[in-house]
């Protein structure tokens, strides 16, 4: 990559670069911020002038489900959900009724999960919009399903909605989202060209980390999104995302720069996964943005390898 291009990308991410003093120039310069519209310009994918446009995955068309199909699926979910709640609410009056109720609740939960596994995009989105599978439904304003190109090669997974996202129903629209947009622009992508989702679809109160039970209640939705999307690469933004998708409890600093794979639950091919810091970390520690830049370059390399 030539120097001018590199500097432009760094500027897009808000990284200040000091250039060697050149005769005629008064001082080391800070790269000027690009026009905001640059993020939306059709930039060459992968920052390569000669690059072909990204081939779309062959399997693009989703089976269309009529309103009746979608409604039936939603009704089935609602029934399973109700059964689960009713069974869970049965008081454990005798020693044998509690295990029986737990078993019945587990069966209902499995039925519900099986339903989700068969959903198309629109049915899944409608299901999330009404979801009450975990206590986060009590405090949310809007559910935040996910946004972007449903045929994207690149999936970014954050942690959960914050205040702005909870209000607007869209992921990464607050300050962290604005930085994410700049990071995407740095590799020639607009947010409409990738898919962006979160581990949990409802805002945890006071932006706390989602509890393990909340993340696992919400997991079937993300699993289904991944199965429908078939991304070439998943980028985990922050530890909560990476820990949930990889099933570990390591710190981002230990996971960065290593090869990881997300293993779909249905036995499908593992999908390469890259771990990077959450954009809010770069907002708190701007000096660390160089690491974000390194990770963006890895994203480019990994995508190229998967073509
Ligand atoms: N942080 C996240 O992890 N996700 C969002 O959608 C917004 C902020
Ligand atoms: Fe449902 Fe997920 Fe929201 Fe919990 S966080 S209520 S599982 S959509």
XYZ file of C-alpha atoms in Angstrom, residues 1-282:
282
model
C 0.000 0.000 0.000
C 1.372 3.388 -0.866
C 2.083 5.917 1.838
C -0.611 8.417 0.860
C -3.244 5.725 0.962
C -2.021 4.434 4.320
C -2.139 7.936 5.774
C -5.629 8.448 4.432
C -6.828 5.281 6.144
C -5.171 6.161 9.410
C -6.801 9.573 9.234
C -10.163 7.940 8.612
C -9.728 6.098 11.892
C -8.765 9.286 13.673
C -5.142 8.244 14.138
C -2.774 11.172 14.113
C 0.386 10.565 12.150
C 3.535 12.621 12.446
C 5.382 12.904 9.187
C 9.069 13.698 8.806
C 9.711 17.371 8.229
C 10.137 18.070 4.531
C 11.766 21.158 3.054
C 9.071 23.721 2.380
C 6.703 22.350 4.992
C 6.417 24.294 8.176
C 5.925 21.480 10.637
C 5.093 17.857 11.076
C 1.523 17.539 9.937
C -1.494 15.856 11.316
C -3.370 14.051 8.584
C -6.491 16.074 7.862
C -9.748 14.383 8.651
C -11.422 13.088 5.491
C -14.782 14.353 4.327
C -17.484 12.522 6.266
C -19.025 11.353 3.017
C -15.904 9.300 2.267
C -17.277 6.437 4.337
C -20.173 6.140 1.962
C -18.291 6.522 -1.275
C -18.005 3.279 -3.209
C -14.440 2.678 -2.125
C -12.414 -0.189 -3.602
C -12.860 -3.249 -1.450
C -9.774 -4.316 0.448
C -8.029 -1.058 -0.300
C -6.756 -2.362 -3.601
C -7.357 -0.359 -6.740
C -7.265 -3.462 -8.896
C -9.425 -5.575 -6.676
C -12.460 -7.154 -8.229
C -15.742 -6.358 -6.532
C -16.464 -8.834 -3.779
C -18.104 -11.909 -5.232
C -21.433 -12.552 -3.590
C -21.863 -15.963 -2.031
C -23.657 -18.287 -4.418
C -26.233 -19.152 -1.824
C -27.885 -15.805 -1.671
C -31.583 -16.310 -2.070
C -33.468 -17.023 1.113
C -36.617 -19.073 0.775
C -39.502 -16.684 1.030
C -41.916 -17.545 3.723
C -45.393 -16.131 3.376
C -46.918 -14.142 6.186
C -48.834 -17.215 7.243
C -45.649 -19.285 7.534
C -43.985 -16.586 9.568
C -47.027 -16.148 11.759
C -47.295 -19.878 12.347
C -43.646 -20.048 13.361
C -44.068 -17.102 15.723
C -47.163 -18.624 17.234
C -45.309 -21.885 17.795
C -42.526 -19.977 19.541
C -45.041 -18.134 21.682
C -46.681 -21.435 22.642
C -43.334 -23.035 23.486
C -42.331 -19.964 25.475
C -45.578 -19.994 27.416
C -45.280 -23.714 28.093
C -41.771 -23.167 29.361
C -42.852 -20.365 31.680
C -45.929 -22.247 32.937
C -43.914 -25.344 33.618
C -41.165 -23.388 35.293
C -43.782 -21.703 37.478
C -45.144 -24.999 38.826
C -44.294 -24.930 42.530
C -41.964 -27.671 43.629
C -44.464 -28.971 46.185
C -43.265 -32.526 46.096
C -39.805 -33.852 45.560
C -40.662 -35.520 42.234
C -42.554 -32.628 40.589
C -39.568 -30.297 40.394
C -37.438 -32.526 38.146
C -40.507 -33.269 36.025
C -41.222 -29.552 35.572
C -37.569 -28.878 34.823
C -37.529 -31.641 32.211
C -40.710 -30.317 30.590
C -39.307 -26.790 30.560
C -36.103 -28.065 28.978
C -38.108 -29.851 26.276
C -40.098 -26.687 25.545
C -36.862 -24.688 25.339
C -35.415 -27.221 22.910
C -38.569 -27.029 20.773
C -38.236 -23.278 20.729
C -34.602 -23.539 19.708
C -35.476 -25.949 16.918
C -38.021 -23.455 15.615
C -35.415 -20.685 15.548
C -33.028 -22.950 13.650
C -35.488 -23.130 10.757
C -36.341 -19.438 10.497
C -35.625 -17.145 7.566
C -34.310 -13.610 8.128
C -37.660 -11.854 8.392
C -39.224 -14.443 10.674
C -36.146 -14.375 12.892
C -36.244 -10.577 13.101
C -39.953 -10.661 13.981
C -39.270 -13.286 16.634
C -36.499 -11.191 18.246
C -38.749 -8.116 18.233
C -41.192 -9.974 20.486
C -38.685 -12.006 22.484
C -39.081 -12.487 26.224
C -36.612 -15.325 26.678
C -34.554 -13.496 29.286
C -35.033 -10.702 31.879
C -33.423 -8.068 29.619
C -36.819 -7.824 27.908
C -38.151 -6.071 31.002
C -35.876 -3.044 30.725
C -35.271 -2.659 26.991
C -36.822 0.098 24.904
C -36.249 -1.561 21.517
C -34.687 -4.868 20.565
C -31.594 -4.528 18.391
C -31.620 -7.338 15.856
C -28.686 -6.464 13.615
C -28.112 -4.446 10.485
C -26.311 -4.495 7.166
C -26.013 -6.690 4.116
C -27.606 -10.092 4.686
C -25.157 -11.504 2.142
C -22.054 -9.879 3.601
C -18.711 -11.684 3.780
C -17.800 -9.939 6.981
C -19.733 -10.140 10.251
C -18.919 -7.853 13.190
C -20.228 -8.994 16.547
C -20.361 -6.585 19.475
C -21.515 -7.109 22.992
C -24.981 -5.658 23.376
C -26.930 -2.479 22.733
C -26.043 0.654 24.661
C -28.357 3.565 25.352
C -28.389 4.973 21.800
C -28.908 1.539 20.280
C -31.718 0.765 22.744
C -33.459 3.979 21.688
C -32.970 3.523 17.953
C -33.170 -0.253 17.572
C -29.948 -0.393 15.542
C -26.505 -1.653 16.607
C -23.479 0.617 16.896
C -25.099 3.986 16.330
C -23.521 5.788 19.316
C -19.937 6.997 19.693
C -18.458 3.515 19.441
C -20.507 3.022 16.296
C -19.155 6.181 14.738
C -15.632 4.930 15.311
C -16.580 1.527 13.912
C -17.841 3.301 10.783
C -14.461 5.022 10.437
C -12.622 1.749 10.926
C -14.730 0.204 8.186
C -14.068 3.180 5.924
C -10.373 2.572 6.526
C -10.696 -0.754 4.710
C -12.932 0.689 2.030
C -16.231 -0.526 3.411
C -19.446 1.225 4.356
C -21.436 -0.269 7.208
C -24.153 -1.223 4.730
C -21.670 -3.624 3.102
C -20.999 -5.710 6.210
C -23.318 -7.232 8.786
C -23.288 -5.956 12.358
C -24.852 -7.793 15.281
C -24.447 -8.270 19.009
C -24.250 -11.132 21.494
C -27.473 -9.945 23.191
C -30.255 -8.127 21.382
C -31.520 -6.139 24.381
C -29.633 -3.546 26.389
C -28.248 -4.723 29.728
C -29.167 -2.105 32.352
C -26.448 0.527 32.904
C -24.454 -1.114 30.097
C -23.250 -3.915 32.361
C -21.920 -7.050 30.691
C -24.645 -9.498 29.756
C -24.987 -12.299 32.314
C -24.114 -15.797 31.052
C -27.799 -16.844 31.250
C -28.800 -13.812 29.167
C -26.142 -14.509 26.557
C -27.133 -18.153 26.290
C -30.862 -17.324 26.095
C -30.074 -15.005 23.172
C -27.532 -17.257 21.494
C -29.892 -19.136 19.150
C -30.649 -15.850 17.397
C -27.014 -15.060 16.662
C -26.394 -18.677 15.686
C -29.233 -18.466 13.192
C -27.979 -15.114 11.874
C -24.561 -16.685 11.298
C -26.078 -19.737 9.596
C -28.138 -17.527 7.265
C -25.260 -15.157 6.550
C -22.493 -17.738 6.052
C -19.821 -15.068 6.538
C -16.259 -15.646 5.387
C -14.926 -13.991 8.508
C -16.337 -13.060 11.900
C -14.777 -10.151 13.775
C -15.384 -10.176 17.517
C -15.390 -6.677 18.960
C -14.227 -7.005 22.542
C -13.968 -9.733 25.136
C -17.676 -10.367 25.708
C -18.163 -11.113 22.025
C -15.036 -13.265 21.706
C -15.592 -15.163 24.969
C -19.155 -16.020 23.996
C -18.342 -17.040 20.440
C -15.222 -19.007 21.329
C -16.429 -20.379 24.662
C -13.408 -19.162 26.599
C -12.674 -16.490 29.176
C -9.424 -15.068 27.824
C -8.572 -11.398 27.599
C -8.571 -9.682 24.202
C -4.853 -8.966 24.539
C -4.155 -12.714 24.610
C -6.505 -13.552 21.748
C -5.505 -10.790 19.319
C -3.302 -11.794 16.428
C -4.074 -15.508 16.744
C -6.156 -17.732 14.509
C -9.544 -18.622 15.930
C -12.612 -20.317 14.545
C -16.261 -20.120 15.425
C -17.752 -23.591 15.372
C -21.418 -23.494 14.332
C -23.633 -25.647 16.531
C -25.138 -27.483 13.547
C -21.825 -29.065 12.592
C -21.288 -26.734 9.613
C -17.758 -25.710 8.609
C -15.883 -23.669 11.220
C -15.706 -19.978 10.349
C -12.467 -17.994 10.843
C -12.814 -15.498 13.669
C -10.619 -12.522 14.435
C -10.566 -10.908 17.859
C -10.009 -7.187 18.213
C -10.692 -4.600 20.887
C -14.125 -3.065 21.185
C -14.253 0.403 19.555
C -15.120 1.907 22.948
C -11.692 0.753 24.153
C -10.071 2.863 21.443
